[in-house]
Coordinates of C-alpha atoms in Angstrom, one line a residue:
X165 CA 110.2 139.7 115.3
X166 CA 111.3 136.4 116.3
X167 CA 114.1 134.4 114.4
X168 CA 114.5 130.5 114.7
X169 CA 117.4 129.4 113.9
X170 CA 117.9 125.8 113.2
X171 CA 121.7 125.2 112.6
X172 CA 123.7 123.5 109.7
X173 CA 124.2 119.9 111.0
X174 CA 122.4 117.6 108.6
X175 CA 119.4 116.9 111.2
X176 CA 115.7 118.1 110.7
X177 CA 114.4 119.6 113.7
X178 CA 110.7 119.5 111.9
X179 CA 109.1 119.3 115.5
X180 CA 110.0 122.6 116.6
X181 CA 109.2 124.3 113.7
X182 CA 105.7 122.7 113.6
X183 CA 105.3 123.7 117.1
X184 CA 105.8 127.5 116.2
X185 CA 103.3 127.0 113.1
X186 CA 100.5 125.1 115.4
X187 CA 101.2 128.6 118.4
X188 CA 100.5 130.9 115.0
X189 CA 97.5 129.3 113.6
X190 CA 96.3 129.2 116.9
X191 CA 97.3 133.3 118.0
X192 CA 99.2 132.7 120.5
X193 CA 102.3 134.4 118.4
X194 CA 101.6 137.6 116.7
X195 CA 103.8 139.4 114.7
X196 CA 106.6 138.3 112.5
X197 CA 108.0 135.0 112.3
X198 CA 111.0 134.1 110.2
X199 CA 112.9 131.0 110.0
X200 CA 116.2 129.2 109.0
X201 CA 114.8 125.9 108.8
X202 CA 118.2 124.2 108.0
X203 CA 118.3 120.7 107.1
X204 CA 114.4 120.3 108.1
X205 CA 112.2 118.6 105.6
X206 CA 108.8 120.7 107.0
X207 CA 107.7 123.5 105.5
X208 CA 106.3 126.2 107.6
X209 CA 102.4 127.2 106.8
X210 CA 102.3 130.5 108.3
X211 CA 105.6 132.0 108.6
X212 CA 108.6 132.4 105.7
X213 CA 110.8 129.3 106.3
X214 CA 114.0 128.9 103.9
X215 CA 116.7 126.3 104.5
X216 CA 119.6 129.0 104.9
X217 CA 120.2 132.5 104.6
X218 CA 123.5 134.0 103.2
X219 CA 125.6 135.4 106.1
X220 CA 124.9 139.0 105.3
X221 CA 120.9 138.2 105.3
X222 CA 121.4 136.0 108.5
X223 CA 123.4 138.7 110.1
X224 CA 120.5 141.4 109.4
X225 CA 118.3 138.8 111.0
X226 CA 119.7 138.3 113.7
X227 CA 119.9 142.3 114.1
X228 CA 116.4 142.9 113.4
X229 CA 115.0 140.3 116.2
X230 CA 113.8 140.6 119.3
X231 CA 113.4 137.0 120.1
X232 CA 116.0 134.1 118.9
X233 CA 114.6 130.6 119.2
X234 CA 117.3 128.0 118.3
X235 CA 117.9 124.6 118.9
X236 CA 120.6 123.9 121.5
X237 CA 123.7 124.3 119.7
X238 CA 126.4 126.5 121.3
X239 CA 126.8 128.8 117.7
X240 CA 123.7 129.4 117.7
X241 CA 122.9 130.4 121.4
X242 CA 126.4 132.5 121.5
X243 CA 125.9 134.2 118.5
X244 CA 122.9 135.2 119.8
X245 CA 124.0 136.5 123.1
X246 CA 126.7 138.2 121.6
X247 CA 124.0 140.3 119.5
X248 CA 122.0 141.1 123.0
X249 CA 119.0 139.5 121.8
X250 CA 116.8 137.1 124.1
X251 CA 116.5 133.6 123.3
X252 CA 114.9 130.7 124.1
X253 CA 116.5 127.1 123.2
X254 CA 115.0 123.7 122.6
X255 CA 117.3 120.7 122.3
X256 CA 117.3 118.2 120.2
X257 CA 116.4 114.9 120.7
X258 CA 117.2 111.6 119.8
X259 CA 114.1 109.8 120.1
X260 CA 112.9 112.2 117.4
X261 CA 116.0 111.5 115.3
X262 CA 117.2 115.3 115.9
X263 CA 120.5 114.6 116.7
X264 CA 122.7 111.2 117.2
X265 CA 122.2 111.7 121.7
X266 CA 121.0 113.9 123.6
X267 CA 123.7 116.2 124.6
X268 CA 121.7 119.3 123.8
X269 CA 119.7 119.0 126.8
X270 CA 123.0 119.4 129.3
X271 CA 123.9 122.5 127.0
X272 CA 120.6 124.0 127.3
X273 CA 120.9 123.3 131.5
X274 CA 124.2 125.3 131.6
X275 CA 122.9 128.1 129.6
X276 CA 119.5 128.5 131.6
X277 CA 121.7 127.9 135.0
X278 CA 123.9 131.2 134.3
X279 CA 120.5 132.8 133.4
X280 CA 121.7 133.8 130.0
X281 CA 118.6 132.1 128.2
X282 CA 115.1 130.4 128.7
X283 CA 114.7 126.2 127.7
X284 CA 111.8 125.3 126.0
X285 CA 110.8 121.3 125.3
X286 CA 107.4 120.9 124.0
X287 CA 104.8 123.5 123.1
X288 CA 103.8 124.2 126.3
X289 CA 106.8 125.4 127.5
X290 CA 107.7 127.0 124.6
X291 CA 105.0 128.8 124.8
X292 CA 105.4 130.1 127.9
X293 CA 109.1 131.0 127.5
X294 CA 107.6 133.2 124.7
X295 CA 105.0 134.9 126.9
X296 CA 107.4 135.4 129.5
X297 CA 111.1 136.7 128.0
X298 CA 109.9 140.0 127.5
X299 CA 110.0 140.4 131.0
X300 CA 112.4 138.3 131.8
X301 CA 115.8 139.9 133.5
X302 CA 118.5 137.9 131.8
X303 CA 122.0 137.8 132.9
X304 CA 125.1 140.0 131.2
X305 CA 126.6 137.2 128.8
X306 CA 130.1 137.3 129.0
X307 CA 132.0 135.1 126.9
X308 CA 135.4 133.6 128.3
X309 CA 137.1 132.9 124.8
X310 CA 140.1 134.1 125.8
X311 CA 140.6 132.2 128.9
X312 CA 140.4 128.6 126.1
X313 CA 142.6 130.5 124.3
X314 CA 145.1 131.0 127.1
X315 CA 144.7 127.4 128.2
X316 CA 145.4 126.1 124.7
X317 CA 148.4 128.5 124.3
X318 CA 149.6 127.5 127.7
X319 CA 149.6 123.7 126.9
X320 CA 151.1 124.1 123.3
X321 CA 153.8 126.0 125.2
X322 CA 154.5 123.4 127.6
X323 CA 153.9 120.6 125.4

């Protein structure tokens, strides 16, 4: 199964999801599709597509995946690693009014340059990224929450 998840920032992000729907109509993704569409105003055509799920649903979600495609927000992509599942992240933009810049694409870079994920932006790519993450040999994600939390401690201390 493959999950996109979209976030909860009040941004559509209609082009990837129409992206996914054109690769289904067009079989180049079998199986299930489910998606958390967010604040997107498209409505998918051949996969379920619901604005958000409740944490327990989204949890089970995430669980039951193989594949997480997201857009490139840090949540989204850690939460994901954290659950061992592969993903494959798309930034927003701002020429498509996705996000207010484009710092997405630098998050997406440092994710795909620890090998912890795969980039995708446009259909092409992410249809390759698709085709190839089975495959793929990923990197161990290992988070490094504590060292922030050391760092803040440390300069509350000294502060």
């Amino acid at each position: 199964m493959i999950f996109i998840v979209l976030g909860s920032q009040k941004f559509q992000f209609n082009r990837l999801l129409k992206y996914i729907d054109e690769l289904i109509s067009e079989n180049k993704i079998m199986g299930t599709v489910v998606a958390q569409c967010g604040h997107s105003d498209y409505t998918p055509q051949n996969y379920k597509g619901v604005p958000f799920y409740n944490q327990d649903e989204f949890k089970r979600i995430v669980s039951d995946a193989d594949i997480i495609i997201t857009h490139a927000g840090t949540g989204a992509i850690i939460t994901a690693l954290k659950n061992n599942k592969k993903v494959i992240a798309m930034p927003r933009l701002k020429d498509y009014a996705e996000h207010v810049d484009n710092h997405q694409i630098q998050i997406v870079k440092n994710f795909v340059k620890k090998n912890y994920i795969l980039e995708a932006h446009d259909k092409d790519s992410l249809l390759k990224g698709i085709s190839n993450i089975k495959n793929h040999q990923f990197a161990k994600f290992k988070s490094n929450n504590s060292a922030y939390i050391n760092t803040i401690k440390d300069f509350l201390i000294n502060e």
